[in-house]
Amino acid sequence: MATVDRRSVLQKLEGKECPWTEDCTGTLERGRYKGDEALVCPDCDTPIVRIW
């Protein structure tokens, strides 16, 4: 199993377009989801990456 630095994952994806639905026009922002670090789309409120 490969080890991934969680900060690098967040940095690489932060600011990218939300992949959740075609109708969503949001970009991924750092935030919290259920108390954990996450990348969340503010347009559709979907957590795309959650790190715990």
JSON list of N, CA and C in Angstrom, two decimals:
[
{"chain": "A", "resi": 1, "resn": "MET", "atom": "N", "xyz": [0.84, -1.15, 0.00]},
{"chain": "A", "resi": 1, "resn": "MET", "atom": "CA", "xyz": [0.00, 0.00, 0.00]},
{"chain": "A", "resi": 1, "resn": "MET", "atom": "C", "xyz": [0.90, 1.24, 0.00]},
{"chain": "A", "resi": 2, "resn": "ALA", "atom": "N", "xyz": [0.58, 2.21, -0.84]},
{"chain": "A", "resi": 2, "resn": "ALA", "atom": "CA", "xyz": [1.36, 3.45, -0.93]},
{"chain": "A", "resi": 2, "resn": "ALA", "atom": "C", "xyz": [0.97, 4.40, 0.19]},
{"chain": "A", "resi": 3, "resn": "THR", "atom": "N", "xyz": [1.94, 5.18, 0.63]},
{"chain": "A", "resi": 3, "resn": "THR", "atom": "CA", "xyz": [1.68, 6.20, 1.63]},
{"chain": "A", "resi": 3, "resn": "THR", "atom": "C", "xyz": [1.56, 7.54, 0.92]},
{"chain": "A", "resi": 4, "resn": "VAL", "atom": "N", "xyz": [0.54, 8.30, 1.27]},
{"chain": "A", "resi": 4, "resn": "VAL", "atom": "CA", "xyz": [0.29, 9.60, 0.65]},
{"chain": "A", "resi": 4, "resn": "VAL", "atom": "C", "xyz": [0.25, 10.66, 1.73]},
{"chain": "A", "resi": 5, "resn": "ASP", "atom": "N", "xyz": [0.94, 11.76, 1.48]},
{"chain": "A", "resi": 5, "resn": "ASP", "atom": "CA", "xyz": [0.90, 12.89, 2.40]},
{"chain": "A", "resi": 5, "resn": "ASP", "atom": "C", "xyz": [-0.44, 13.60, 2.23]},
{"chain": "A", "resi": 6, "resn": "ARG", "atom": "N", "xyz": [-1.20, 13.65, 3.29]},
{"chain": "A", "resi": 6, "resn": "ARG", "atom": "CA", "xyz": [-2.56, 14.20, 3.20]},
{"chain": "A", "resi": 6, "resn": "ARG", "atom": "C", "xyz": [-2.58, 15.66, 2.76]},
{"chain": "A", "resi": 7, "resn": "ARG", "atom": "N", "xyz": [-1.59, 16.44, 3.18]},
{"chain": "A", "resi": 7, "resn": "ARG", "atom": "CA", "xyz": [-1.57, 17.85, 2.77]},
{"chain": "A", "resi": 7, "resn": "ARG", "atom": "C", "xyz": [-1.36, 17.99, 1.27]},
{"chain": "A", "resi": 8, "resn": "SER", "atom": "N", "xyz": [-0.54, 17.12, 0.69]},
{"chain": "A", "resi": 8, "resn": "SER", "atom": "CA", "xyz": [-0.29, 17.22, -0.75]},
{"chain": "A", "resi": 8, "resn": "SER", "atom": "C", "xyz": [-1.56, 16.87, -1.54]},
{"chain": "A", "resi": 9, "resn": "VAL", "atom": "N", "xyz": [-2.35, 15.94, -1.04]},
{"chain": "A", "resi": 9, "resn": "VAL", "atom": "CA", "xyz": [-3.62, 15.61, -1.71]},
{"chain": "A", "resi": 9, "resn": "VAL", "atom": "C", "xyz": [-4.54, 16.81, -1.69]},
{"chain": "A", "resi": 10, "resn": "LEU", "atom": "N", "xyz": [-4.66, 17.46, -0.55]},
{"chain": "A", "resi": 10, "resn": "LEU", "atom": "CA", "xyz": [-5.53, 18.64, -0.46]},
{"chain": "A", "resi": 10, "resn": "LEU", "atom": "C", "xyz": [-5.01, 19.76, -1.36]},
{"chain": "A", "resi": 11, "resn": "GLN", "atom": "N", "xyz": [-3.70, 19.98, -1.38]},
{"chain": "A", "resi": 11, "resn": "GLN", "atom": "CA", "xyz": [-3.13, 21.04, -2.20]},
{"chain": "A", "resi": 11, "resn": "GLN", "atom": "C", "xyz": [-3.35, 20.80, -3.69]},
{"chain": "A", "resi": 12, "resn": "LYS", "atom": "N", "xyz": [-3.20, 19.55, -4.12]},
{"chain": "A", "resi": 12, "resn": "LYS", "atom": "CA", "xyz": [-3.36, 19.24, -5.54]},
{"chain": "A", "resi": 12, "resn": "LYS", "atom": "C", "xyz": [-4.79, 19.40, -6.02]},
{"chain": "A", "resi": 13, "resn": "LEU", "atom": "N", "xyz": [-5.76, 19.14, -5.15]},
{"chain": "A", "resi": 13, "resn": "LEU", "atom": "CA", "xyz": [-7.15, 19.18, -5.57]},
{"chain": "A", "resi": 13, "resn": "LEU", "atom": "C", "xyz": [-7.86, 20.50, -5.25]},
{"chain": "A", "resi": 14, "resn": "GLU", "atom": "N", "xyz": [-7.33, 21.27, -4.32]},
{"chain": "A", "resi": 14, "resn": "GLU", "atom": "CA", "xyz": [-7.96, 22.53, -3.94]},
{"chain": "A", "resi": 14, "resn": "GLU", "atom": "C", "xyz": [-8.03, 23.47, -5.15]},
{"chain": "A", "resi": 15, "resn": "GLY", "atom": "N", "xyz": [-9.20, 24.05, -5.38]},
{"chain": "A", "resi": 15, "resn": "GLY", "atom": "CA", "xyz": [-9.40, 24.96, -6.50]},
{"chain": "A", "resi": 15, "resn": "GLY", "atom": "C", "xyz": [-9.86, 24.29, -7.78]},
{"chain": "A", "resi": 16, "resn": "LYS", "atom": "N", "xyz": [-9.86, 22.95, -7.81]},
{"chain": "A", "resi": 16, "resn": "LYS", "atom": "CA", "xyz": [-10.33, 22.23, -9.00]},
{"chain": "A", "resi": 16, "resn": "LYS", "atom": "C", "xyz": [-11.86, 22.27, -9.07]},
{"chain": "A", "resi": 17, "resn": "GLU", "atom": "N", "xyz": [-12.39, 22.06, -10.25]},
{"chain": "A", "resi": 17, "resn": "GLU", "atom": "CA", "xyz": [-13.84, 22.01, -10.42]},
{"chain": "A", "resi": 17, "resn": "GLU", "atom": "C", "xyz": [-14.42, 20.79, -9.72]},
{"chain": "A", "resi": 18, "resn": "CYS", "atom": "N", "xyz": [-15.61, 20.95, -9.17]},
{"chain": "A", "resi": 18, "resn": "CYS", "atom": "CA", "xyz": [-16.28, 19.85, -8.50]},
{"chain": "A", "resi": 18, "resn": "CYS", "atom": "C", "xyz": [-16.66, 18.77, -9.52]},
{"chain": "A", "resi": 19, "resn": "PRO", "atom": "N", "xyz": [-16.28, 17.52, -9.26]},
{"chain": "A", "resi": 19, "resn": "PRO", "atom": "CA", "xyz": [-16.60, 16.44, -10.19]},
{"chain": "A", "resi": 19, "resn": "PRO", "atom": "C", "xyz": [-17.94, 15.74, -9.89]},
{"chain": "A", "resi": 20, "resn": "TRP", "atom": "N", "xyz": [-18.66, 16.18, -8.87]},
{"chain": "A", "resi": 20, "resn": "TRP", "atom": "CA", "xyz": [-19.81, 15.43, -8.39]},
{"chain": "A", "resi": 20, "resn": "TRP", "atom": "C", "xyz": [-20.94, 15.33, -9.40]},
{"chain": "A", "resi": 21, "resn": "THR", "atom": "N", "xyz": [-21.39, 16.47, -9.96]},
{"chain": "A", "resi": 21, "resn": "THR", "atom": "CA", "xyz": [-22.44, 16.44, -10.97]},
{"chain": "A", "resi": 21, "resn": "THR", "atom": "C", "xyz": [-22.12, 17.42, -12.08]},
{"chain": "A", "resi": 22, "resn": "GLU", "atom": "N", "xyz": [-22.71, 17.22, -13.24]},
{"chain": "A", "resi": 22, "resn": "GLU", "atom": "CA", "xyz": [-22.49, 18.13, -14.36]},
{"chain": "A", "resi": 22, "resn": "GLU", "atom": "C", "xyz": [-23.10, 19.50, -14.10]},
{"chain": "A", "resi": 23, "resn": "ASP", "atom": "N", "xyz": [-24.14, 19.55, -13.26]},
{"chain": "A", "resi": 23, "resn": "ASP", "atom": "CA", "xyz": [-24.82, 20.81, -12.97]},
{"chain": "A", "resi": 23, "resn": "ASP", "atom": "C", "xyz": [-24.07, 21.68, -11.97]},
{"chain": "A", "resi": 24, "resn": "CYS", "atom": "N", "xyz": [-23.12, 21.12, -11.27]},
{"chain": "A", "resi": 24, "resn": "CYS", "atom": "CA", "xyz": [-22.39, 21.86, -10.25]},
{"chain": "A", "resi": 24, "resn": "CYS", "atom": "C", "xyz": [-21.31, 22.71, -10.91]},
{"chain": "A", "resi": 25, "resn": "THR", "atom": "N", "xyz": [-21.21, 23.97, -10.48]},
{"chain": "A", "resi": 25, "resn": "THR", "atom": "CA", "xyz": [-20.20, 24.88, -11.03]},
{"chain": "A", "resi": 25, "resn": "THR", "atom": "C", "xyz": [-19.19, 25.31, -9.97]},
{"chain": "A", "resi": 26, "resn": "GLY", "atom": "N", "xyz": [-19.20, 24.67, -8.82]},
{"chain": "A", "resi": 26, "resn": "GLY", "atom": "CA", "xyz": [-18.32, 25.06, -7.71]},
{"chain": "A", "resi": 26, "resn": "GLY", "atom": "C", "xyz": [-16.90, 24.56, -7.88]},
{"chain": "A", "resi": 27, "resn": "THR", "atom": "N", "xyz": [-16.01, 25.16, -7.09]},
{"chain": "A", "resi": 27, "resn": "THR", "atom": "CA", "xyz": [-14.63, 24.72, -7.03]},
{"chain": "A", "resi": 27, "resn": "THR", "atom": "C", "xyz": [-14.34, 24.25, -5.60]},
{"chain": "A", "resi": 28, "resn": "LEU", "atom": "N", "xyz": [-13.47, 23.27, -5.49]},
{"chain": "A", "resi": 28, "resn": "LEU", "atom": "CA", "xyz": [-13.21, 22.65, -4.20]},
{"chain": "A", "resi": 28, "resn": "LEU", "atom": "C", "xyz": [-12.45, 23.59, -3.26]},
{"chain": "A", "resi": 29, "resn": "GLU", "atom": "N", "xyz": [-12.92, 23.65, -2.03]},
{"chain": "A", "resi": 29, "resn": "GLU", "atom": "CA", "xyz": [-12.32, 24.49, -1.00]},
{"chain": "A", "resi": 29, "resn": "GLU", "atom": "C", "xyz": [-12.04, 23.66, 0.23]},
{"chain": "A", "resi": 30, "resn": "ARG", "atom": "N", "xyz": [-10.97, 24.03, 0.94]},
{"chain": "A", "resi": 30, "resn": "ARG", "atom": "CA", "xyz": [-10.68, 23.36, 2.21]},
{"chain": "A", "resi": 30, "resn": "ARG", "atom": "C", "xyz": [-11.74, 23.73, 3.22]},
{"chain": "A", "resi": 31, "resn": "GLY", "atom": "N", "xyz": [-12.11, 22.75, 4.00]},
{"chain": "A", "resi": 31, "resn": "GLY", "atom": "CA", "xyz": [-13.09, 22.96, 5.04]},
{"chain": "A", "resi": 31, "resn": "GLY", "atom": "C", "xyz": [-13.09, 21.79, 6.00]},
{"chain": "A", "resi": 32, "resn": "ARG", "atom": "N", "xyz": [-14.19, 21.60, 6.68]},
{"chain": "A", "resi": 32, "resn": "ARG", "atom": "CA", "xyz": [-14.33, 20.50, 7.62]},
{"chain": "A", "resi": 32, "resn": "ARG", "atom": "C", "xyz": [-15.59, 19.73, 7.26]},
{"chain": "A", "resi": 33, "resn": "TYR", "atom": "N", "xyz": [-15.52, 18.43, 7.45]},
{"chain": "A", "resi": 33, "resn": "TYR", "atom": "CA", "xyz": [-16.69, 17.57, 7.27]},
{"chain": "A", "resi": 33, "resn": "TYR", "atom": "C", "xyz": [-16.70, 16.60, 8.43]},
{"chain": "A", "resi": 34, "resn": "LYS", "atom": "N", "xyz": [-17.75, 16.68, 9.22]},
{"chain": "A", "resi": 34, "resn": "LYS", "atom": "CA", "xyz": [-17.90, 15.85, 10.42]},
{"chain": "A", "resi": 34, "resn": "LYS", "atom": "C", "xyz": [-16.64, 15.91, 11.29]},
{"chain": "A", "resi": 35, "resn": "GLY", "atom": "N", "xyz": [-16.06, 17.10, 11.41]},
{"chain": "A", "resi": 35, "resn": "GLY", "atom": "CA", "xyz": [-14.91, 17.33, 12.27]},
{"chain": "A", "resi": 35, "resn": "GLY", "atom": "C", "xyz": [-13.56, 17.01, 11.66]},
{"chain": "A", "resi": 36, "resn": "ASP", "atom": "N", "xyz": [-13.54, 16.48, 10.45]},
{"chain": "A", "resi": 36, "resn": "ASP", "atom": "CA", "xyz": [-12.28, 16.11, 9.80]},
{"chain": "A", "resi": 36, "resn": "ASP", "atom": "C", "xyz": [-11.93, 17.10, 8.70]},
{"chain": "A", "resi": 37, "resn": "GLU", "atom": "N", "xyz": [-10.62, 17.20, 8.39]},
{"chain": "A", "resi": 37, "resn": "GLU", "atom": "CA", "xyz": [-10.18, 18.02, 7.26]},
{"chain": "A", "resi": 37, "resn": "GLU", "atom": "C", "xyz": [-10.82, 17.46, 6.00]},
{"chain": "A", "resi": 38, "resn": "ALA", "atom": "N", "xyz": [-11.21, 18.36, 5.10]},
{"chain": "A", "resi": 38, "resn": "ALA", "atom": "CA", "xyz": [-11.86, 17.92, 3.88]},
{"chain": "A", "resi": 38, "resn": "ALA", "atom": "C", "xyz": [-11.75, 18.96, 2.79]},
{"chain": "A", "resi": 39, "resn": "LEU", "atom": "N", "xyz": [-12.02, 18.53, 1.56]},
{"chain": "A", "resi": 39, "resn": "LEU", "atom": "CA", "xyz": [-12.26, 19.43, 0.45]},
{"chain": "A", "resi": 39, "resn": "LEU", "atom": "C", "xyz": [-13.74, 19.33, 0.16]},
{"chain": "A", "resi": 40, "resn": "VAL", "atom": "N", "xyz": [-14.40, 20.48, 0.21]},
{"chain": "A", "resi": 40, "resn": "VAL", "atom": "CA", "xyz": [-15.85, 20.51, 0.07]},
{"chain": "A", "resi": 40, "resn": "VAL", "atom": "C", "xyz": [-16.20, 21.46, -1.06]},
{"chain": "A", "resi": 41, "resn": "CYS", "atom": "N", "xyz": [-17.22, 21.12, -1.81]},
{"chain": "A", "resi": 41, "resn": "CYS", "atom": "CA", "xyz": [-17.72, 22.02, -2.84]},
{"chain": "A", "resi": 41, "resn": "CYS", "atom": "C", "xyz": [-18.78, 22.93, -2.21]},
{"chain": "A", "resi": 42, "resn": "PRO", "atom": "N", "xyz": [-18.57, 24.24, -2.22]},
{"chain": "A", "resi": 42, "resn": "PRO", "atom": "CA", "xyz": [-19.55, 25.14, -1.61]},
{"chain": "A", "resi": 42, "resn": "PRO", "atom": "C", "xyz": [-20.84, 25.25, -2.43]},
{"chain": "A", "resi": 43, "resn": "ASP", "atom": "N", "xyz": [-20.79, 24.88, -3.70]},
{"chain": "A", "resi": 43, "resn": "ASP", "atom": "CA", "xyz": [-21.98, 24.98, -4.56]},
{"chain": "A", "resi": 43, "resn": "ASP", "atom": "C", "xyz": [-22.98, 23.87, -4.26]},
{"chain": "A", "resi": 44, "resn": "CYS", "atom": "N", "xyz": [-22.49, 22.63, -4.12]},
{"chain": "A", "resi": 44, "resn": "CYS", "atom": "CA", "xyz": [-23.40, 21.50, -3.89]},
{"chain": "A", "resi": 44, "resn": "CYS", "atom": "C", "xyz": [-23.25, 20.90, -2.49]},
{"chain": "A", "resi": 45, "resn": "ASP", "atom": "N", "xyz": [-22.36, 21.49, -1.65]},
{"chain": "A", "resi": 45, "resn": "ASP", "atom": "CA", "xyz": [-22.13, 21.03, -0.27]},
{"chain": "A", "resi": 45, "resn": "ASP", "atom": "C", "xyz": [-21.69, 19.58, -0.17]},
{"chain": "A", "resi": 46, "resn": "THR", "atom": "N", "xyz": [-20.97, 19.11, -1.18]},
{"chain": "A", "resi": 46, "resn": "THR", "atom": "CA", "xyz": [-20.51, 17.73, -1.19]},
{"chain": "A", "resi": 46, "resn": "THR", "atom": "C", "xyz": [-19.04, 17.65, -0.75]},
{"chain": "A", "resi": 47, "resn": "PRO", "atom": "N", "xyz": [-18.73, 16.80, 0.23]},
{"chain": "A", "resi": 47, "resn": "PRO", "atom": "CA", "xyz": [-17.32, 16.58, 0.56]},
{"chain": "A", "resi": 47, "resn": "PRO", "atom": "C", "xyz": [-16.70, 15.63, -0.48]},
{"chain": "A", "resi": 48, "resn": "ILE", "atom": "N", "xyz": [-15.69, 16.10, -1.17]},
{"chain": "A", "resi": 48, "resn": "ILE", "atom": "CA", "xyz": [-15.06, 15.28, -2.21]},
{"chain": "A", "resi": 48, "resn": "ILE", "atom": "C", "xyz": [-13.91, 14.46, -1.65]},
{"chain": "A", "resi": 49, "resn": "VAL", "atom": "N", "xyz": [-13.15, 15.05, -0.72]},
{"chain": "A", "resi": 49, "resn": "VAL", "atom": "CA", "xyz": [-12.05, 14.36, -0.06]},
{"chain": "A", "resi": 49, "resn": "VAL", "atom": "C", "xyz": [-12.21, 14.59, 1.43]},
{"chain": "A", "resi": 50, "resn": "ARG", "atom": "N", "xyz": [-12.10, 13.54, 2.21]},
{"chain": "A", "resi": 50, "resn": "ARG", "atom": "CA", "xyz": [-12.17, 13.63, 3.67]},
{"chain": "A", "resi": 50, "resn": "ARG", "atom": "C", "xyz": [-10.98, 12.89, 4.25]},
{"chain": "A", "resi": 51, "resn": "ILE", "atom": "N", "xyz": [-10.24, 13.58, 5.13]},
{"chain": "A", "resi": 51, "resn": "ILE", "atom": "CA", "xyz": [-9.06, 12.97, 5.72]},
{"chain": "A", "resi": 51, "resn": "ILE", "atom": "C", "xyz": [-9.29, 12.79, 7.21]},
{"chain": "A", "resi": 52, "resn": "TRP", "atom": "N", "xyz": [-9.18, 11.54, 7.67]},
{"chain": "A", "resi": 52, "resn": "TRP", "atom": "CA", "xyz": [-9.34, 11.27, 9.09]},
{"chain": "A", "resi": 52, "resn": "TRP", "atom": "C", "xyz": [-8.24, 10.39, 9.58]}
]
